[in-house]
Amino acid sequence: MKRIDAIAFDLDHTLYDRNETWSALTASFMRVFETSLSGEQLLRSLRRADYESTYEESSWRGMLQKLQRWGVVKPDVPFETFDAFIRTYFPDAIVPYKDTYRVLDWCREMGFAPSLITNGHTGLQERTWETIRSTILQARPAAGCRRPG
């Protein structure tokens, strides 16, 4: 029987709760982007735009375009401003699932090397998950690496 040396985790919705992370970011988002939506309306829009852009693999740029199209973010906000918000506020707002750190600790105790599989935001993910930074596998569409389905 072959020995397992490593366990790879997808980050979003596997190690952390992205929906709760958006909840934690709502007040900062309202302040930075001066939106007129209520907190609840904004949260619904953020979650929906995040879900749709993740599914479409259009990433943060696609999310901003959706939010602009829906009137959540002003149309003249450049991507660089949105990207700076994500890189500034997102890592500290991450809400891990209840047992995330326990699972990662167990992996290390059992001699496994926990690693991340990512779609390309390695800088953000390295900053967020420094405890498992040892291995980050990056899926690149140009190399034929895409999510199944």
mmCIF file of C-alpha atoms in Angstrom:
data_model
loop_
_atom_site.group_PDB
_atom_site.id
_atom_site.type_symbol
_atom_site.label_atom_id
_atom_site.label_comp_id
_atom_site.label_asym_id
_atom_site.label_seq_id
_atom_site.Cartn_x
_atom_site.Cartn_y
_atom_site.Cartn_z
ATOM 1 C CA MET A 1 0.000 0.000 0.000
ATOM 2 C CA LYS A 2 1.274 3.461 -0.905
ATOM 3 C CA ARG A 3 1.969 5.865 1.981
ATOM 4 C CA ILE A 4 0.236 9.265 2.015
ATOM 5 C CA ASP A 5 2.717 12.124 2.513
ATOM 6 C CA ALA A 6 0.558 15.189 2.048
ATOM 7 C CA ILE A 7 -3.019 16.352 2.196
ATOM 8 C CA ALA A 8 -4.105 19.188 -0.077
ATOM 9 C CA PHE A 9 -7.021 21.459 0.769
ATOM 10 C CA ASP A 10 -8.902 23.910 -1.369
ATOM 11 C CA LEU A 11 -9.078 27.113 0.652
ATOM 12 C CA ASP A 12 -12.482 28.690 -0.064
ATOM 13 C CA HIS A 13 -15.410 27.023 1.658
ATOM 14 C CA THR A 14 -13.121 24.177 2.768
ATOM 15 C CA LEU A 15 -10.826 25.721 5.376
ATOM 16 C CA TYR A 16 -12.712 28.938 5.858
ATOM 17 C CA ASP A 17 -16.291 30.098 5.625
ATOM 18 C CA ARG A 18 -16.304 32.647 2.854
ATOM 19 C CA ASN A 19 -19.918 33.674 3.597
ATOM 20 C CA GLU A 20 -19.036 34.556 7.193
ATOM 21 C CA THR A 21 -15.907 36.299 5.976
ATOM 22 C CA TRP A 22 -18.081 38.616 3.873
ATOM 23 C CA SER A 23 -20.189 39.266 6.983
ATOM 24 C CA ALA A 24 -17.039 40.372 8.770
ATOM 25 C CA LEU A 25 -16.118 42.656 5.844
ATOM 26 C CA THR A 26 -19.484 44.349 5.337
ATOM 27 C CA ALA A 27 -18.903 47.395 7.577
ATOM 28 C CA SER A 28 -15.456 48.076 6.081
ATOM 29 C CA PHE A 29 -16.857 47.674 2.568
ATOM 30 C CA MET A 30 -19.663 50.148 3.302
ATOM 31 C CA ARG A 31 -17.156 52.678 4.618
ATOM 32 C CA VAL A 32 -14.575 52.323 1.823
ATOM 33 C CA PHE A 33 -17.009 52.204 -1.104
ATOM 34 C CA GLU A 34 -19.676 54.534 0.338
ATOM 35 C CA THR A 35 -22.567 52.320 -0.698
ATOM 36 C CA SER A 36 -26.138 53.339 0.071
ATOM 37 C CA LEU A 37 -27.344 49.768 0.557
ATOM 38 C CA SER A 38 -28.274 48.470 3.987
ATOM 39 C CA GLY A 39 -25.809 46.062 5.575
ATOM 40 C CA GLU A 40 -28.111 43.131 4.811
ATOM 41 C CA GLN A 41 -28.560 44.142 1.157
ATOM 42 C CA LEU A 42 -24.840 44.646 0.741
ATOM 43 C CA LEU A 43 -24.039 41.288 2.326
ATOM 44 C CA ARG A 44 -26.455 39.503 -0.027
ATOM 45 C CA SER A 45 -24.862 41.277 -3.008
ATOM 46 C CA LEU A 46 -21.303 40.494 -1.885
ATOM 47 C CA ARG A 47 -22.086 36.829 -1.354
ATOM 48 C CA ARG A 48 -23.903 36.534 -4.669
ATOM 49 C CA ALA A 49 -21.176 38.345 -6.647
ATOM 50 C CA ASP A 50 -18.504 36.238 -4.948
ATOM 51 C CA TYR A 51 -20.379 33.002 -5.669
ATOM 52 C CA GLU A 52 -21.038 33.878 -9.307
ATOM 53 C CA SER A 53 -17.529 35.151 -10.044
ATOM 54 C CA THR A 54 -16.015 32.070 -8.374
ATOM 55 C CA TYR A 55 -18.237 29.775 -10.449
ATOM 56 C CA GLU A 56 -17.375 31.667 -13.635
ATOM 57 C CA GLU A 57 -13.692 31.830 -12.629
ATOM 58 C CA SER A 58 -13.660 35.581 -13.226
ATOM 59 C CA SER A 59 -12.109 36.225 -9.804
ATOM 60 C CA TRP A 60 -12.014 39.619 -8.075
ATOM 61 C CA ARG A 61 -12.210 41.527 -11.352
ATOM 62 C CA GLY A 62 -15.419 39.705 -12.282
ATOM 63 C CA MET A 63 -16.823 40.332 -8.818
ATOM 64 C CA LEU A 64 -16.168 44.081 -9.100
ATOM 65 C CA GLN A 65 -17.815 44.188 -12.524
ATOM 66 C CA LYS A 66 -20.923 42.502 -11.127
ATOM 67 C CA LEU A 67 -21.085 44.871 -8.164
ATOM 68 C CA GLN A 68 -20.732 47.840 -10.509
ATOM 69 C CA ARG A 69 -23.380 46.502 -12.896
ATOM 70 C CA TRP A 70 -25.782 45.995 -9.958
ATOM 71 C CA GLY A 71 -25.160 49.533 -8.642
ATOM 72 C CA VAL A 72 -23.475 48.342 -5.445
ATOM 73 C CA VAL A 73 -20.139 49.972 -6.323
ATOM 74 C CA LYS A 74 -19.821 53.177 -8.341
ATOM 75 C CA PRO A 75 -18.933 52.515 -11.990
ATOM 76 C CA ASP A 76 -15.814 54.714 -11.837
ATOM 77 C CA VAL A 77 -14.118 52.668 -9.078
ATOM 78 C CA PRO A 78 -10.982 51.191 -10.683
ATOM 79 C CA PHE A 79 -10.082 47.547 -10.196
ATOM 80 C CA GLU A 80 -6.897 48.600 -8.379
ATOM 81 C CA THR A 81 -9.000 50.211 -5.619
ATOM 82 C CA PHE A 82 -11.149 47.100 -5.225
ATOM 83 C CA ASP A 83 -8.075 44.858 -5.303
ATOM 84 C CA ALA A 84 -6.373 47.013 -2.645
ATOM 85 C CA PHE A 85 -9.475 46.662 -0.445
ATOM 86 C CA ILE A 86 -9.382 42.863 -0.795
ATOM 87 C CA ARG A 87 -5.663 42.683 -0.030
ATOM 88 C CA THR A 88 -5.974 45.067 2.930
ATOM 89 C CA TYR A 89 -9.135 43.848 4.654
ATOM 90 C CA PHE A 90 -9.751 40.265 3.531
ATOM 91 C CA PRO A 91 -6.931 38.400 5.353
ATOM 92 C CA ASP A 92 -7.812 39.784 8.797
ATOM 93 C CA ALA A 93 -11.525 39.098 8.268
ATOM 94 C CA ILE A 94 -11.142 35.411 7.363
ATOM 95 C CA VAL A 95 -13.491 33.232 9.424
ATOM 96 C CA PRO A 96 -12.147 29.680 9.621
ATOM 97 C CA TYR A 97 -14.555 26.832 10.167
ATOM 98 C CA LYS A 98 -14.779 25.644 13.757
ATOM 99 C CA ASP A 99 -12.410 22.690 13.349
ATOM 100 C CA THR A 100 -10.035 24.065 10.705
ATOM 101 C CA TYR A 101 -6.994 24.501 12.941
ATOM 102 C CA ARG A 102 -7.662 21.230 14.739
ATOM 103 C CA VAL A 103 -7.718 19.398 11.399
ATOM 104 C CA LEU A 104 -4.497 21.080 10.253
ATOM 105 C CA ASP A 105 -2.806 20.275 13.578
ATOM 106 C CA TRP A 106 -3.946 16.647 13.249
ATOM 107 C CA CYS A 107 -2.427 16.484 9.758
ATOM 108 C CA ARG A 108 0.922 17.653 11.092
ATOM 109 C CA GLU A 109 0.752 15.320 14.123
ATOM 110 C CA MET A 110 0.160 12.384 11.787
ATOM 111 C CA GLY A 111 3.192 13.380 9.712
ATOM 112 C CA PHE A 112 1.247 14.761 6.742
ATOM 113 C CA ALA A 113 2.207 18.014 5.071
ATOM 114 C CA PRO A 114 -0.945 20.128 4.742
ATOM 115 C CA SER A 115 -1.007 22.235 1.589
ATOM 116 C CA LEU A 116 -3.340 24.539 -0.334
ATOM 117 C CA ILE A 117 -4.691 24.305 -3.840
ATOM 118 C CA THR A 118 -5.370 27.777 -5.167
ATOM 119 C CA ASN A 119 -6.626 29.545 -8.237
ATOM 120 C CA GLY A 120 -3.820 32.073 -8.198
ATOM 121 C CA HIS A 121 -4.129 34.468 -5.248
ATOM 122 C CA THR A 122 -1.027 33.047 -3.617
ATOM 123 C CA GLY A 123 0.075 36.331 -2.033
ATOM 124 C CA LEU A 124 -3.262 36.733 -0.289
ATOM 125 C CA GLN A 125 -3.365 33.091 0.745
ATOM 126 C CA GLU A 126 0.220 33.034 1.994
ATOM 127 C CA ARG A 127 -0.506 36.015 4.201
ATOM 128 C CA THR A 128 -3.742 34.488 5.452
ATOM 129 C CA TRP A 129 -2.565 30.926 6.044
ATOM 130 C CA GLU A 130 1.069 31.290 7.082
ATOM 131 C CA THR A 131 0.768 28.147 9.226
ATOM 132 C CA ILE A 132 0.446 25.939 6.125
ATOM 133 C CA ARG A 133 2.511 27.954 3.702
ATOM 134 C CA SER A 134 4.939 25.164 3.038
ATOM 135 C CA THR A 135 3.142 24.036 -0.118
ATOM 136 C CA ILE A 136 0.739 25.974 -2.310
ATOM 137 C CA LEU A 137 -0.324 24.355 -5.557
ATOM 138 C CA GLN A 138 -1.522 26.862 -8.113
ATOM 139 C CA ALA A 139 -4.031 25.851 -10.796
ATOM 140 C CA ARG A 140 -3.468 27.824 -13.985
ATOM 141 C CA PRO A 141 -6.010 27.598 -16.816
ATOM 142 C CA ALA A 142 -3.241 28.184 -19.371
ATOM 143 C CA ALA A 143 -1.601 24.948 -18.195
ATOM 144 C CA GLY A 144 -4.872 23.081 -18.542
ATOM 145 C CA CYS A 145 -5.583 23.118 -14.792
ATOM 146 C CA ARG A 146 -9.229 23.941 -14.162
ATOM 147 C CA ARG A 147 -11.852 22.862 -11.693
ATOM 148 C CA PRO A 148 -13.801 19.787 -12.786
ATOM 149 C CA GLY A 149 -17.184 20.185 -14.403
#
